[in-house]
XYZ file of C-alpha atoms in Angstrom:
139
model
C -0.379 -46.900 138.045
C 2.200 -45.545 135.623
C 1.479 -44.584 132.010
C 2.833 -47.867 130.581
C 0.709 -49.958 132.966
C -2.440 -47.965 132.127
C -1.778 -48.314 128.393
C -1.219 -52.055 128.749
C -4.362 -52.458 130.874
C -6.427 -50.583 128.313
C -5.023 -52.663 125.464
C -5.671 -55.834 127.439
C -9.312 -54.960 128.064
C -9.742 -54.010 124.405
C -8.236 -57.293 123.256
C -10.562 -59.207 125.552
C -13.497 -57.689 123.672
C -12.319 -58.630 120.180
C -14.264 -61.553 118.745
C -13.482 -63.753 115.761
C -16.167 -63.474 113.088
C -16.260 -65.660 109.986
C -17.861 -63.768 107.094
C -18.981 -66.147 104.343
C -20.017 -64.191 101.256
C -19.216 -64.550 97.556
C -20.567 -61.212 96.292
C -17.799 -58.566 96.537
C -19.999 -55.566 97.447
C -21.871 -57.466 100.159
C -18.586 -58.850 101.470
C -17.007 -55.394 101.666
C -20.006 -53.985 103.551
C -20.007 -56.813 106.096
C -16.241 -56.573 106.604
C -16.404 -52.822 107.185
C -19.129 -53.236 109.797
C -17.424 -56.133 111.605
C -14.031 -54.437 111.668
C -15.460 -51.038 112.634
C -17.079 -52.764 115.620
C -13.560 -53.813 116.629
C -13.783 -57.487 115.753
C -11.462 -59.733 113.764
C -12.915 -60.939 110.453
C -11.963 -64.016 108.459
C -13.366 -64.364 104.939
C -14.608 -67.366 102.987
C -16.150 -67.033 99.525
C -17.458 -70.581 99.061
C -18.917 -73.311 101.230
C -15.873 -75.554 101.371
C -13.626 -72.656 102.403
C -16.207 -71.737 105.058
C -15.983 -75.196 106.625
C -12.191 -75.227 106.529
C -11.794 -71.731 107.994
C -14.457 -72.306 110.645
C -12.621 -75.410 111.827
C -9.279 -73.607 111.778
C -10.310 -70.316 113.433
C -13.244 -71.413 115.631
C -15.130 -68.101 115.335
C -17.504 -66.753 117.974
C -19.973 -65.762 115.221
C -20.539 -66.870 111.626
C -22.279 -64.638 109.069
C -23.275 -67.095 106.345
C -24.604 -66.336 102.878
C -26.871 -69.221 101.915
C -26.332 -69.071 98.163
C -22.675 -69.965 97.782
C -20.600 -71.597 95.062
C -19.323 -75.167 95.507
C -21.349 -75.923 98.660
C -24.502 -74.067 99.708
C -24.967 -72.414 103.078
C -27.631 -74.883 104.244
C -25.137 -77.739 103.859
C -22.415 -75.713 105.576
C -24.562 -75.043 108.645
C -25.730 -78.676 108.880
C -22.124 -79.895 108.791
C -20.949 -77.330 111.323
C -23.733 -78.191 113.763
C -22.434 -81.785 113.864
C -19.109 -80.574 115.269
C -19.021 -80.294 119.077
C -17.180 -76.952 119.141
C -19.750 -75.354 116.772
C -22.982 -76.518 118.404
C -23.483 -73.237 120.278
C -21.790 -70.816 117.873
C -24.338 -68.308 116.551
C -24.729 -68.708 112.792
C -26.629 -65.899 111.101
C -27.971 -66.808 107.675
C -27.834 -63.951 105.191
C -29.730 -64.246 101.933
C -31.242 -62.156 99.164
C -34.043 -64.708 99.051
C -36.244 -63.550 101.904
C -39.270 -65.790 101.523
C -40.745 -67.179 104.745
C -39.872 -70.667 103.474
C -36.178 -69.823 103.179
C -36.091 -68.323 106.655
C -37.744 -71.436 108.115
C -35.415 -73.706 106.155
C -32.364 -71.820 107.468
C -33.537 -72.042 111.081
C -34.363 -75.756 110.680
C -30.886 -76.350 109.220
C -29.350 -74.903 112.377
C -29.017 -71.172 111.828
C -29.583 -69.002 114.859
C -31.093 -66.104 112.947
C -31.981 -65.033 109.404
C -31.064 -61.670 107.874
C -32.348 -60.712 104.443
C -30.321 -58.729 101.908
C -30.073 -55.904 101.407
C -29.782 -54.966 105.059
C -29.029 -51.683 106.751
C -25.589 -51.414 108.366
C -27.324 -50.728 111.698
C -29.107 -54.082 111.397
C -25.810 -55.956 111.132
C -24.367 -53.896 113.999
C -27.364 -54.992 116.090
C -26.606 -58.633 115.218
C -22.985 -58.188 116.312
C -24.075 -56.563 119.573
C -26.617 -59.300 120.245
C -24.196 -62.212 119.863
C -20.822 -60.727 120.726
C -21.124 -59.536 124.285
C -18.065 -57.632 125.435
C -15.924 -59.586 127.860
């Protein structure tokens, strides 16, 4: 295999491993942290900062994973996840709820609404990397 073919093959396998992640977060510092982690892991990140934008971008980009803050302006995360779960393409997409409110009631409410997992803020970067590894298996 010549150098060009090897380079193309490597790029092709790398591209096959890139996932689309929708990061829904309205707090700038939390958003920046999540984006750094997602992009450092080699994935493509799309950003929404309110619930309506989250729905629109999810429908447009069809992400393989959604990281969803529950306390959002305009439309809360619980409503976003309920609406997404009604759409056939999104039924099996992992949606990880992320919230500063870490009471057992909020975690249960998020899971009942359709979230796959609950992550409380603040979280360690390694915790979010573990979430990415759990749901975004390399192709």
